[in-house]
mmCIF file of C-alpha atoms in Angstrom:
data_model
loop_
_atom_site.group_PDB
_atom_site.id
_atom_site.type_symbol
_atom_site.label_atom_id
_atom_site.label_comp_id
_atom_site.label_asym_id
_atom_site.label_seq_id
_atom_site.Cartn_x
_atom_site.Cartn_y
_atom_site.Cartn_z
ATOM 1 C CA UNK A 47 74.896 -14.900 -67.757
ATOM 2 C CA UNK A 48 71.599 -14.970 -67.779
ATOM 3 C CA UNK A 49 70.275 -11.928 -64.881
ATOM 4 C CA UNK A 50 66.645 -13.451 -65.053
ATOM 5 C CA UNK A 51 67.453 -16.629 -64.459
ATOM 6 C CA UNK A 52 67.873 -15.830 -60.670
ATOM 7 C CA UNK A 53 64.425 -16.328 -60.555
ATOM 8 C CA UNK A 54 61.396 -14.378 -61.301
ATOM 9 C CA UNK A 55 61.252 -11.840 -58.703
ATOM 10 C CA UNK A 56 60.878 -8.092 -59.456
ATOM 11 C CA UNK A 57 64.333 -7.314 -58.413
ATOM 12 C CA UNK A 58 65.749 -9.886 -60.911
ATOM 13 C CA UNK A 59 64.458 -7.985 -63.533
ATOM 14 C CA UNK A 60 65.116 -4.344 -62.270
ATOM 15 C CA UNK A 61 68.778 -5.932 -61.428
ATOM 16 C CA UNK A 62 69.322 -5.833 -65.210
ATOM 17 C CA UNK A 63 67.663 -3.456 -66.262
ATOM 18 C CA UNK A 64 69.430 -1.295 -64.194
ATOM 19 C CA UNK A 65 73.467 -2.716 -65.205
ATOM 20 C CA UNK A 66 71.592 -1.872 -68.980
ATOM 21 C CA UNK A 67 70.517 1.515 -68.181
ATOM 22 C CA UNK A 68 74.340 2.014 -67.107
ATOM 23 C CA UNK A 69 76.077 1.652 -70.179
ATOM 24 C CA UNK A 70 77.883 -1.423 -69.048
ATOM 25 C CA UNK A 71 79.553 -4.189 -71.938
ATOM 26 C CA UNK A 72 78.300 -7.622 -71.210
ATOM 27 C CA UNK A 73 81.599 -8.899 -69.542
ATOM 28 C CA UNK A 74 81.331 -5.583 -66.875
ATOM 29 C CA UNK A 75 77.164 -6.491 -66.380
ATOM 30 C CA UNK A 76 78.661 -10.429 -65.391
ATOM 31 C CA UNK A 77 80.929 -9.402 -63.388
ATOM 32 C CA UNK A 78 78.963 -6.637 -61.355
ATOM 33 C CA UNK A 79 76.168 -9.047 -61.643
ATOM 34 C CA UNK A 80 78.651 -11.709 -59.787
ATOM 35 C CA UNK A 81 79.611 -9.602 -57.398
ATOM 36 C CA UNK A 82 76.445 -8.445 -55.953
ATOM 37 C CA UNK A 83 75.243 -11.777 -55.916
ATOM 38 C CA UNK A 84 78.445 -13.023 -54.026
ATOM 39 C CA UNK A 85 78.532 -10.040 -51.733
ATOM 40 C CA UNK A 86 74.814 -10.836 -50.917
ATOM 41 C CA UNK A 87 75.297 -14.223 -50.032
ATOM 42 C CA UNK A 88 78.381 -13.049 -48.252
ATOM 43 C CA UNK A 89 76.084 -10.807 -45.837
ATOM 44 C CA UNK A 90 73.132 -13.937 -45.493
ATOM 45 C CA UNK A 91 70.416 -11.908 -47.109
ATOM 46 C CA UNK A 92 68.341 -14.741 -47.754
ATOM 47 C CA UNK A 93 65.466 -12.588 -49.044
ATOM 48 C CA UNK A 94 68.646 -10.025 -50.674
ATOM 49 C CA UNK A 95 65.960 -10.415 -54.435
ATOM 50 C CA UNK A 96 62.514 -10.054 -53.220
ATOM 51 C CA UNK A 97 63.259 -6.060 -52.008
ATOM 52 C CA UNK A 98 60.843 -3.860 -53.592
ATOM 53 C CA UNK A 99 62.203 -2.695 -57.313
ATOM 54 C CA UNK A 100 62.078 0.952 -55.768
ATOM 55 C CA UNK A 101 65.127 -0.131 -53.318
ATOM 56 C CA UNK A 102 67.328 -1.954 -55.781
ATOM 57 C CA UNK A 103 69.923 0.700 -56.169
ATOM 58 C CA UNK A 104 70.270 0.922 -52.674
ATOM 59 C CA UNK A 105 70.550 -3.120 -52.433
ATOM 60 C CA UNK A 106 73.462 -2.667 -55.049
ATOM 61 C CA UNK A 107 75.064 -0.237 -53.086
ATOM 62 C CA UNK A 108 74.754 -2.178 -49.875
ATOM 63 C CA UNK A 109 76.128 -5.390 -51.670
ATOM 64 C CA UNK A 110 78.665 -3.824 -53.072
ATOM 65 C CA UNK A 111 80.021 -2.296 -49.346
ATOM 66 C CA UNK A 112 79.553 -5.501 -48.603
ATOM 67 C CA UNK A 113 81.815 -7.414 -50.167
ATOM 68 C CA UNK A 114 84.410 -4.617 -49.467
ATOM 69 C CA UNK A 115 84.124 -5.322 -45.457
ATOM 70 C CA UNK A 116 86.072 -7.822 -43.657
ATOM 71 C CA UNK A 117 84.038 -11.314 -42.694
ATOM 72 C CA UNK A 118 84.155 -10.433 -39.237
ATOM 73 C CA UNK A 119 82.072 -6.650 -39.893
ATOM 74 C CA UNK A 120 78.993 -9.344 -40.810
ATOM 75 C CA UNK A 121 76.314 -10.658 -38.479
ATOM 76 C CA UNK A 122 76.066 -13.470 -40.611
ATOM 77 C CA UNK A 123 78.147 -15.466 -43.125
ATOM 78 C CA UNK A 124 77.875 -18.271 -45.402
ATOM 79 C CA UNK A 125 79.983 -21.626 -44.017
ATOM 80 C CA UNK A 126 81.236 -23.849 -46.309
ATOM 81 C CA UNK A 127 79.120 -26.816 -45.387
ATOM 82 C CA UNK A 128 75.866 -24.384 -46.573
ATOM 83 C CA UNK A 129 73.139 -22.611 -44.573
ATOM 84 C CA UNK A 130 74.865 -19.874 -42.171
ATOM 85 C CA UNK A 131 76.532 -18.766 -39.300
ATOM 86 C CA UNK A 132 74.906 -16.345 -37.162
ATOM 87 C CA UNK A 133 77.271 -14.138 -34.719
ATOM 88 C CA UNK A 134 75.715 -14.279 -31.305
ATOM 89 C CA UNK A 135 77.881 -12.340 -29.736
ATOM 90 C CA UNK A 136 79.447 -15.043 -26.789
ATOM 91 C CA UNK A 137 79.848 -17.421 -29.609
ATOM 92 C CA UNK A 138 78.245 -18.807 -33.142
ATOM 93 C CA UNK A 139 75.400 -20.667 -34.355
ATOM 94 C CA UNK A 140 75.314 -22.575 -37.113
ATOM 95 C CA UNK A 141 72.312 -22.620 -39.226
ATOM 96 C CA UNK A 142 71.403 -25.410 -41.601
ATOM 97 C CA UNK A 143 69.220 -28.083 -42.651
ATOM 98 C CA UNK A 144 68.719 -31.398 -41.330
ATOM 99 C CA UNK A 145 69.683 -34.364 -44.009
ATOM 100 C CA UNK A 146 71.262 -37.175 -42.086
ATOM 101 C CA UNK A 147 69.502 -39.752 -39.402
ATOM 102 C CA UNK A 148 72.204 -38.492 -36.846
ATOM 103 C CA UNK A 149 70.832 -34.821 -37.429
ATOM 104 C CA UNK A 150 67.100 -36.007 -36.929
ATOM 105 C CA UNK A 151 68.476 -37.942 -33.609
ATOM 106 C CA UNK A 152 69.792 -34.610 -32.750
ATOM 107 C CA UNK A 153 66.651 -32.856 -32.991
ATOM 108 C CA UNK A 154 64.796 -35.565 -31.195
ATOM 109 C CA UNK A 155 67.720 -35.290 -28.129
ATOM 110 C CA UNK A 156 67.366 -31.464 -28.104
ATOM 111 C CA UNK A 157 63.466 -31.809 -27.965
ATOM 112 C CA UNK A 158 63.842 -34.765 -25.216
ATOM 113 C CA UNK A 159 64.714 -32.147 -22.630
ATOM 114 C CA UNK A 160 68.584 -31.443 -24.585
ATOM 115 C CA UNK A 161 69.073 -35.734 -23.580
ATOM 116 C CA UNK A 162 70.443 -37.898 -25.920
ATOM 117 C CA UNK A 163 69.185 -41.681 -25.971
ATOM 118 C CA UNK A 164 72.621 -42.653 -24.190
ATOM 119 C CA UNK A 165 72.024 -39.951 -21.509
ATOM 120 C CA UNK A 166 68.417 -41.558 -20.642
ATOM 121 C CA UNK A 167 69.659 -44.432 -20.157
ATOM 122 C CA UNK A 168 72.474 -43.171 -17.893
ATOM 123 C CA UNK A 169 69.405 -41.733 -15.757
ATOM 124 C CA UNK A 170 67.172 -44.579 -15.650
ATOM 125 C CA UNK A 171 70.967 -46.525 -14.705
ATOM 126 C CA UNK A 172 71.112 -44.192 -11.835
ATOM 127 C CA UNK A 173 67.471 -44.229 -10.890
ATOM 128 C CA UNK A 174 67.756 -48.098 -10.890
ATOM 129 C CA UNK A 175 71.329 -47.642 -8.687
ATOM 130 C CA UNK A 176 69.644 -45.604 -6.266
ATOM 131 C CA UNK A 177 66.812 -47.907 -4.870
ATOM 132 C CA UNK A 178 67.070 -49.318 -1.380
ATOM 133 C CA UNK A 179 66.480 -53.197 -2.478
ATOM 134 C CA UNK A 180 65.001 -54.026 0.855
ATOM 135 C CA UNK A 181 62.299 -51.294 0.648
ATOM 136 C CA UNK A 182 61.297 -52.235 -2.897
ATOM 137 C CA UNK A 183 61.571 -55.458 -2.310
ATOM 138 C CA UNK A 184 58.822 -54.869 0.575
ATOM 139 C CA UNK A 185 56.779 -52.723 -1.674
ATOM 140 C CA UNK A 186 56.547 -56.055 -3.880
ATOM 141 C CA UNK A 187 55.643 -58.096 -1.282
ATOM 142 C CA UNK A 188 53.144 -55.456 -0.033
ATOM 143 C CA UNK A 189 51.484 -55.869 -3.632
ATOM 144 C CA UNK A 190 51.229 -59.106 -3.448
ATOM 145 C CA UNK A 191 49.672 -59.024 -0.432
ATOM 146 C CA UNK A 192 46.620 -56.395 -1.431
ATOM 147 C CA UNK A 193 46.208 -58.463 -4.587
ATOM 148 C CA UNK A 194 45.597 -61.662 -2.799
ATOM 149 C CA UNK A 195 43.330 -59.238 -0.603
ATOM 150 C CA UNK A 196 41.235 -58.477 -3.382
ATOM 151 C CA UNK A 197 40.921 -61.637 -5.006
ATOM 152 C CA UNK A 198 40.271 -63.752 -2.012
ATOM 153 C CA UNK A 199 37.664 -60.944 -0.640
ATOM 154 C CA UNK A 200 35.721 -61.454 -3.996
ATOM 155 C CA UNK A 201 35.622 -65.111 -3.610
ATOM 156 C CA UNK A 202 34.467 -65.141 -0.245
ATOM 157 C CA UNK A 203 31.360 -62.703 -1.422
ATOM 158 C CA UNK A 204 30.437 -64.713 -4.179
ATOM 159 C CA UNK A 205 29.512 -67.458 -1.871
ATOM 160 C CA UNK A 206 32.161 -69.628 -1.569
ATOM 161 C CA UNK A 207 33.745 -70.453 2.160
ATOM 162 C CA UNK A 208 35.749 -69.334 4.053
ATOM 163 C CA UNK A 209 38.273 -71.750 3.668
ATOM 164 C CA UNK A 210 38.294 -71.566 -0.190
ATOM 165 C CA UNK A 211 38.781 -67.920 -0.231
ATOM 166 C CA UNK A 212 41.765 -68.024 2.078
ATOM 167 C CA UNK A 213 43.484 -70.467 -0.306
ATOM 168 C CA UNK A 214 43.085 -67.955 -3.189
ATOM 169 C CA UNK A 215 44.322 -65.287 -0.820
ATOM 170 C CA UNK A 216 47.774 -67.419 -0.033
ATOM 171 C CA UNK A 217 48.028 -68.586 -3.843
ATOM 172 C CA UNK A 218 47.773 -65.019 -5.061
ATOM 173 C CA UNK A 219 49.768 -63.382 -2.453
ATOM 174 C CA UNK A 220 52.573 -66.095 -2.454
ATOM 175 C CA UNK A 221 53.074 -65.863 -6.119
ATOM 176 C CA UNK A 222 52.569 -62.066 -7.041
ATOM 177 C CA UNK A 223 54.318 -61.037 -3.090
ATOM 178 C CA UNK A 224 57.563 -63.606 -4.475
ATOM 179 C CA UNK A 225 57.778 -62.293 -7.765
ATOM 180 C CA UNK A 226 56.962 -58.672 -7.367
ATOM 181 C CA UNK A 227 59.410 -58.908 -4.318
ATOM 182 C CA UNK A 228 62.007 -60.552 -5.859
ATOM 183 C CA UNK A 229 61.616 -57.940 -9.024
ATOM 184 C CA UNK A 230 61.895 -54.968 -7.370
ATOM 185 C CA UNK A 231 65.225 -55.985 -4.974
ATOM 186 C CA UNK A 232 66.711 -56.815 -8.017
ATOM 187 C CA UNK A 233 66.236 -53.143 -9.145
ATOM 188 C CA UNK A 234 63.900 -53.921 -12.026
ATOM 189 C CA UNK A 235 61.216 -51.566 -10.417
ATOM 190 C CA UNK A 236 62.741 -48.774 -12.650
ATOM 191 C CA UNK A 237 63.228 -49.751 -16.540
ATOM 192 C CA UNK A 238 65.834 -49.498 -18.048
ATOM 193 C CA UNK A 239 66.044 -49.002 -21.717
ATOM 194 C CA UNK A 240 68.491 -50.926 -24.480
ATOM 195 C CA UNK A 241 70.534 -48.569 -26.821
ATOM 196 C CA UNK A 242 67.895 -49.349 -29.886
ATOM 197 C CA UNK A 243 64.845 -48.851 -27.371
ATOM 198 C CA UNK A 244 65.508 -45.394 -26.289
ATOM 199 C CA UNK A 245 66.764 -44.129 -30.203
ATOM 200 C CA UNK A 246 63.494 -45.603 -30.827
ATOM 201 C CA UNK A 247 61.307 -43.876 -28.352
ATOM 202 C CA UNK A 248 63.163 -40.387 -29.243
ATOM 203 C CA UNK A 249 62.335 -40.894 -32.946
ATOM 204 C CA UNK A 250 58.567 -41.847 -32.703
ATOM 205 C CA UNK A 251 58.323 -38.890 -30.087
ATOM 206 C CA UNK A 252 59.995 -36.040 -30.978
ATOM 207 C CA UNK A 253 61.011 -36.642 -34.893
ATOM 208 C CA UNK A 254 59.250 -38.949 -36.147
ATOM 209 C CA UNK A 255 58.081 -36.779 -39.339
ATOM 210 C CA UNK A 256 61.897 -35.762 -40.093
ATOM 211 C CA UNK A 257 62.824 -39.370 -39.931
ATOM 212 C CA UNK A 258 59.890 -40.388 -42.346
ATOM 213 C CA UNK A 259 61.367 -37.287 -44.839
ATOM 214 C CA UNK A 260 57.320 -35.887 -44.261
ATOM 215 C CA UNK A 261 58.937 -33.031 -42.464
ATOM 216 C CA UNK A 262 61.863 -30.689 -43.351
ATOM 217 C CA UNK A 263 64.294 -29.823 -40.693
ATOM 218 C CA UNK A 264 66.468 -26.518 -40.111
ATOM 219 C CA UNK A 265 68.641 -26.230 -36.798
ATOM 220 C CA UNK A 266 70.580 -23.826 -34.834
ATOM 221 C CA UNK A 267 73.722 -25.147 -34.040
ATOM 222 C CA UNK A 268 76.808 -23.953 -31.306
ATOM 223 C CA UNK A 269 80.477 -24.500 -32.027
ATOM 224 C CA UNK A 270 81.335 -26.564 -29.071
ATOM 225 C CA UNK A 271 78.645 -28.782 -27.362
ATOM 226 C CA UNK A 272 80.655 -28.442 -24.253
ATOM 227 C CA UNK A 273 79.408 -24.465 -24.075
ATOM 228 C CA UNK A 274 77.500 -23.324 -21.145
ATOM 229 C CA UNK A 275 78.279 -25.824 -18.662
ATOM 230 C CA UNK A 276 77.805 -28.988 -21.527
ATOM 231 C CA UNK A 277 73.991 -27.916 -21.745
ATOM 232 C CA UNK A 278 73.953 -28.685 -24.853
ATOM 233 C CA UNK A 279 75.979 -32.155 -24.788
ATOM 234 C CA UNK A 280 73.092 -34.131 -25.470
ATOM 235 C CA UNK A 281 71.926 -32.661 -28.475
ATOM 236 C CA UNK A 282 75.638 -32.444 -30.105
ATOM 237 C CA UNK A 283 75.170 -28.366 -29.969
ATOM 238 C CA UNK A 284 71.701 -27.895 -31.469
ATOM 239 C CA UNK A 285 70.106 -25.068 -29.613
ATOM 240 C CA UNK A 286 67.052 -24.052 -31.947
ATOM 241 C CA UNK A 287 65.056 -26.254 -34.627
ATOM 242 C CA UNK A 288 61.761 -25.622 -36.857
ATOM 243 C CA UNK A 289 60.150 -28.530 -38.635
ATOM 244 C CA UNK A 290 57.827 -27.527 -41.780
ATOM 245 C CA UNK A 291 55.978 -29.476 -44.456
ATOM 246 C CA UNK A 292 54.993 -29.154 -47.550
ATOM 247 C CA UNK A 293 51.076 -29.894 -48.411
ATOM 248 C CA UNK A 294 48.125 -29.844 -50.753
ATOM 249 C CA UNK A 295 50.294 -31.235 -54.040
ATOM 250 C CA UNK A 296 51.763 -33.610 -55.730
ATOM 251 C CA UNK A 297 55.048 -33.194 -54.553
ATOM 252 C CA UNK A 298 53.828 -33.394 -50.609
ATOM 253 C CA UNK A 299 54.998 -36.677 -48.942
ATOM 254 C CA UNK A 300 51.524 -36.003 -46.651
ATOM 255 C CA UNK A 301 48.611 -37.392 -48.669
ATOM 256 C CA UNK A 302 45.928 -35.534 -46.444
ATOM 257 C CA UNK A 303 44.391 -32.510 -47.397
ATOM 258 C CA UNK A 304 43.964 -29.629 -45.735
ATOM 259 C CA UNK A 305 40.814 -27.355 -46.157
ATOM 260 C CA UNK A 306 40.852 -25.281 -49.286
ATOM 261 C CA UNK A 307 44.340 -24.184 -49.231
ATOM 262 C CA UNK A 308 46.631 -23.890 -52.057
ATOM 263 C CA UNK A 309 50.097 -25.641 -51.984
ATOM 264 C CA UNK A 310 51.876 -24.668 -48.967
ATOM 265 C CA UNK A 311 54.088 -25.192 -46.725
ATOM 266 C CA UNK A 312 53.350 -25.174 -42.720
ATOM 267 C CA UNK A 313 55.662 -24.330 -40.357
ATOM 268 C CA UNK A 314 55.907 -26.939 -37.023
ATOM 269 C CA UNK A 315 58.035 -26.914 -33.665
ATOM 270 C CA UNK A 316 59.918 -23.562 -34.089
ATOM 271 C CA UNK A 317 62.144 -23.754 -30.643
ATOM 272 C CA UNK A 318 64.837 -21.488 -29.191
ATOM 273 C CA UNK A 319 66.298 -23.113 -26.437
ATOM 274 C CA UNK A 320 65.500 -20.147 -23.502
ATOM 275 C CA UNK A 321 69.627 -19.525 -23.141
ATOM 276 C CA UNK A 322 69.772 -18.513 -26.811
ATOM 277 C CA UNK A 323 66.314 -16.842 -27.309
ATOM 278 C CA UNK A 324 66.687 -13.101 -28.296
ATOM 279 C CA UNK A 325 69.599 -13.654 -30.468
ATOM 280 C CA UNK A 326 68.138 -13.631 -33.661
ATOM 281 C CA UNK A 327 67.825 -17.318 -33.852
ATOM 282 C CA UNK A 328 63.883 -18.211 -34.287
ATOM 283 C CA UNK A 329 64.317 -15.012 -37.222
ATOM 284 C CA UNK A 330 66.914 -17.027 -39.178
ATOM 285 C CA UNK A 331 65.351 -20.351 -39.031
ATOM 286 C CA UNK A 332 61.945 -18.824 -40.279
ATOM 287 C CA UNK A 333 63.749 -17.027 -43.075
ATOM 288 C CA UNK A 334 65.540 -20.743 -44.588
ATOM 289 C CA UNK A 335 62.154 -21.856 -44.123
ATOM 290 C CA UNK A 336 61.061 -19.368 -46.148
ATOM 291 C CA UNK A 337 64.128 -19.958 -48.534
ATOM 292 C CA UNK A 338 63.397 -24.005 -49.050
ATOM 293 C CA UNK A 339 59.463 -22.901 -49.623
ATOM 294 C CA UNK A 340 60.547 -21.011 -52.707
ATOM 295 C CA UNK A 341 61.866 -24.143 -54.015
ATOM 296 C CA UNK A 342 58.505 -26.185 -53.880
ATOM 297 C CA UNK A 343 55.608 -25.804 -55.481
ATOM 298 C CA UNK A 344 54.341 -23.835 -52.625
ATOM 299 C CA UNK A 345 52.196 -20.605 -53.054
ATOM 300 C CA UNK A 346 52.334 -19.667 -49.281
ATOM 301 C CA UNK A 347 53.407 -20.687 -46.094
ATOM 302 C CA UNK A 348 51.177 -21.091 -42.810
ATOM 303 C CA UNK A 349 51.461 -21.720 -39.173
ATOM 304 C CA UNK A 350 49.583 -22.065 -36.062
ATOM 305 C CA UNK A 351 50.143 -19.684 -33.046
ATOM 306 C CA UNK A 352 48.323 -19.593 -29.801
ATOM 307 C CA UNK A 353 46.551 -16.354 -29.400
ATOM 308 C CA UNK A 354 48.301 -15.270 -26.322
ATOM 309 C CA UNK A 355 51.782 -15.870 -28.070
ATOM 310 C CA UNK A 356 52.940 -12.328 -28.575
ATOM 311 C CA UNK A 357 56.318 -12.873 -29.357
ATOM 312 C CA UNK A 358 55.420 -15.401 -31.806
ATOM 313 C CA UNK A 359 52.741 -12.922 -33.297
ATOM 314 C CA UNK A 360 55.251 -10.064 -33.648
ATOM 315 C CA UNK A 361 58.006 -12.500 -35.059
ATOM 316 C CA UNK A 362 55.685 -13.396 -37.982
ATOM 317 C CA UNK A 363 53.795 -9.946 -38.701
ATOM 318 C CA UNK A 364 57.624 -8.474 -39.151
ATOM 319 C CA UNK A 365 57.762 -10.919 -41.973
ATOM 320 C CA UNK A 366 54.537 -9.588 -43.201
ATOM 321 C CA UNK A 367 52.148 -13.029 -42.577
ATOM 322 C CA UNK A 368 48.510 -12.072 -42.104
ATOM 323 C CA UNK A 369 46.461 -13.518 -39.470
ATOM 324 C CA UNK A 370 42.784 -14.922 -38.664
ATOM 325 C CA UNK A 371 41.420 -16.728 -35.865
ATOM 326 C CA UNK A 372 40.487 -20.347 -36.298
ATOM 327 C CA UNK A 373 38.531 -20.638 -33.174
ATOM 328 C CA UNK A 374 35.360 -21.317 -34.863
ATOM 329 C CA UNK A 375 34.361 -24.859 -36.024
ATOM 330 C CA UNK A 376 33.848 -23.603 -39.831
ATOM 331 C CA UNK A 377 37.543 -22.783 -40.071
ATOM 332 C CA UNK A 378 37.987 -26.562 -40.691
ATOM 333 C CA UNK A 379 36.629 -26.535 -44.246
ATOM 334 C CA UNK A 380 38.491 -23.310 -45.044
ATOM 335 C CA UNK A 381 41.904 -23.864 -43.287
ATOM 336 C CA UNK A 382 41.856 -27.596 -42.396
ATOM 337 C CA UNK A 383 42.122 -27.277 -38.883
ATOM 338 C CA UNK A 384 40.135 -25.337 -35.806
ATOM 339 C CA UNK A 385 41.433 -24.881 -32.262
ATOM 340 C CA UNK A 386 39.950 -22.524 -29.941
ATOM 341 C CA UNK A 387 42.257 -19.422 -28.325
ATOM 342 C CA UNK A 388 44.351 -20.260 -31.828
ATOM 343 C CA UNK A 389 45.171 -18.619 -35.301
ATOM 344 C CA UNK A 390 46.218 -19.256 -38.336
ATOM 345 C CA UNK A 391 48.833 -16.811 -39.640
ATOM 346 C CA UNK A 392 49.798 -16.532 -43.702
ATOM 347 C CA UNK A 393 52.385 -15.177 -45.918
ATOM 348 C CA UNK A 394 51.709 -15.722 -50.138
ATOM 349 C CA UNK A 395 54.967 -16.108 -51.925
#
């Protein structure tokens, strides 16, 4: 086993320097090595080798009470299908990324107010159900009638007759007053959407980057979508999602460049649903962002916060990103983008 090749963080390095320095034989470095590795894992410390070098003896000693306790003693455990499960206390969520269409139409159904494409059409259905035919069908005819209004008050003021521009009031009110009347009592006042139209709409709106494979998804997931009175039905159980992307290389399926930054990816759409906020959620999805940017070419990752988001704010300075306004119009050349009452916050990795 080869200790640096976990990477080349400090703590790879003072990891075996440190089973050396203990008078171990290879086969007793492996297995230690394995163990605090597993135990690690075990405990979802996703950031477990980038603790300062100082700490490492204290992360060994930590790893290794850690695989000693029971699975239940952890806030947070490895599932078998990857990412993590997060204790929540009333129940679990599932953390992981999003890799198959019926994930990204989960994320677009939790962003379209926790609706699925099937449940919007089930309201429009209703909508449509509900509608007093006679009324709408009035309201058509009404239409019609200020239409024909209009277009036989302009032809009398051009300078045509009288007579003239009471035919074009009957022509245009007996054909827009008959079909807008007979329209609306047959309910199709309200639209309703087919199956493909509303997976559609839900894509282009609220995933359309995941879909294209621009964007890379992470999700909080519950158990049982029938939790909390079937809130979260519609989105199969998703309760929190964060969108990022990676820019400014090769790599990047975004060809645009942004200012002068380095490779890098940008964090989008981080969302606790506001019955799971305060869980721990929004921390673990920023984290396996953090995780997947350490696999890309990145250098750093960004985001944009509104300045009056403190809880945002204090959520990214306790992962150490910096931060600088972007209000002013010469922040586009440095940073790519300026908003005003906005920042730009920044971690190097």
């Amino acid at each position: 086993l080869q200790l640096t090749s976990l990477g080349s963080h400090p703590t790879s390095c003072t990891l075996g320097y440190l089973l050396d320095e203990a008078g171990l034989t290879n086969s007793m470095k492996t297995s230690l090595a394995i163990l605090c590795v597993a135990a690690a894992a075990a405990a979802g410390r996703t950031s477990a080798f980038t603790v300062p070098a100082a700490r490492t003896s204290s992360f060994l000693s930590s790893a290794l009470r850690s695989a000693a306790a029971s699975p239940e003693s952890s806030s947070a455990s490895a599932p078998s299908s990857g990412g993590r499960i997060l204790d929540c206390g009333d129940t679990s969520v599932a953390i992981k990324r999003v890799e198959e269409d019926e994930e990204v139409m989960e994320v677009a159904s939790y962003r379209n107010n926790l609706e699925s494409p099937q449940m919007l059409i089930e309201r429009q259905q209703a909508k449509r159900d509900a509608l007093d035919k006679t009324t709408e069908a009035l309201k058509g005819v009404g239409t019609g009638v200020a239409l024909g209004t209009v277009i036989g008050g302009l032809t009398y003021f051009s300078g045509a007759g009288l007579t003239e521009s009471l035919q074009r009031f009957g022509i245009v009110t007996g054909i827009f007053g008959t079909f807008l009347g007979g329209n609306n009592y047959l309910g199709k006042s309200v639209y309703v959407s087919s199956l493909d139209d509303a997976t559609n709409r839900l894509k282009v709106d609220y995933a359309e980057g995941l879909m294209a494979r621009q964007d890379v998804g992470f999700v909080g997931k519950v158990p049982d979508p029938e939790l909390y009175g079937a809130r979260y039905k519609g989105s199969n159980g998703v309760v929190a999602c964060v969108d990022c992307q990676l820019r400014n290389c090769d790599e990047s399926r975004n060809s645009m460049k942004y200012g002068e930054l380095p490779p890098h990816v940008h964090i989008r759409n981080v969302d606790v649903d506001r019955g799971m906020q305060r869980r721990g959620i929004a921390r673990a999805l920023v984290e396996e962002v953090e995780a997947y940017a350490k696999t890309t070419p990145a250098q750093m990752i960004t985001l944009v916060v509104d300045n009056t988001n403190f809880a945002a704010i204090d959520l990214y300075k306790s992962f150490n990103y910096d931060m600088e306004d972007i209000s002013n119009p010469l922040s586009q050349g440095k940073y790519g983008v300026w908003t005003r009452g906005r920042s730009i916050m920044f971690k190097y990795i």
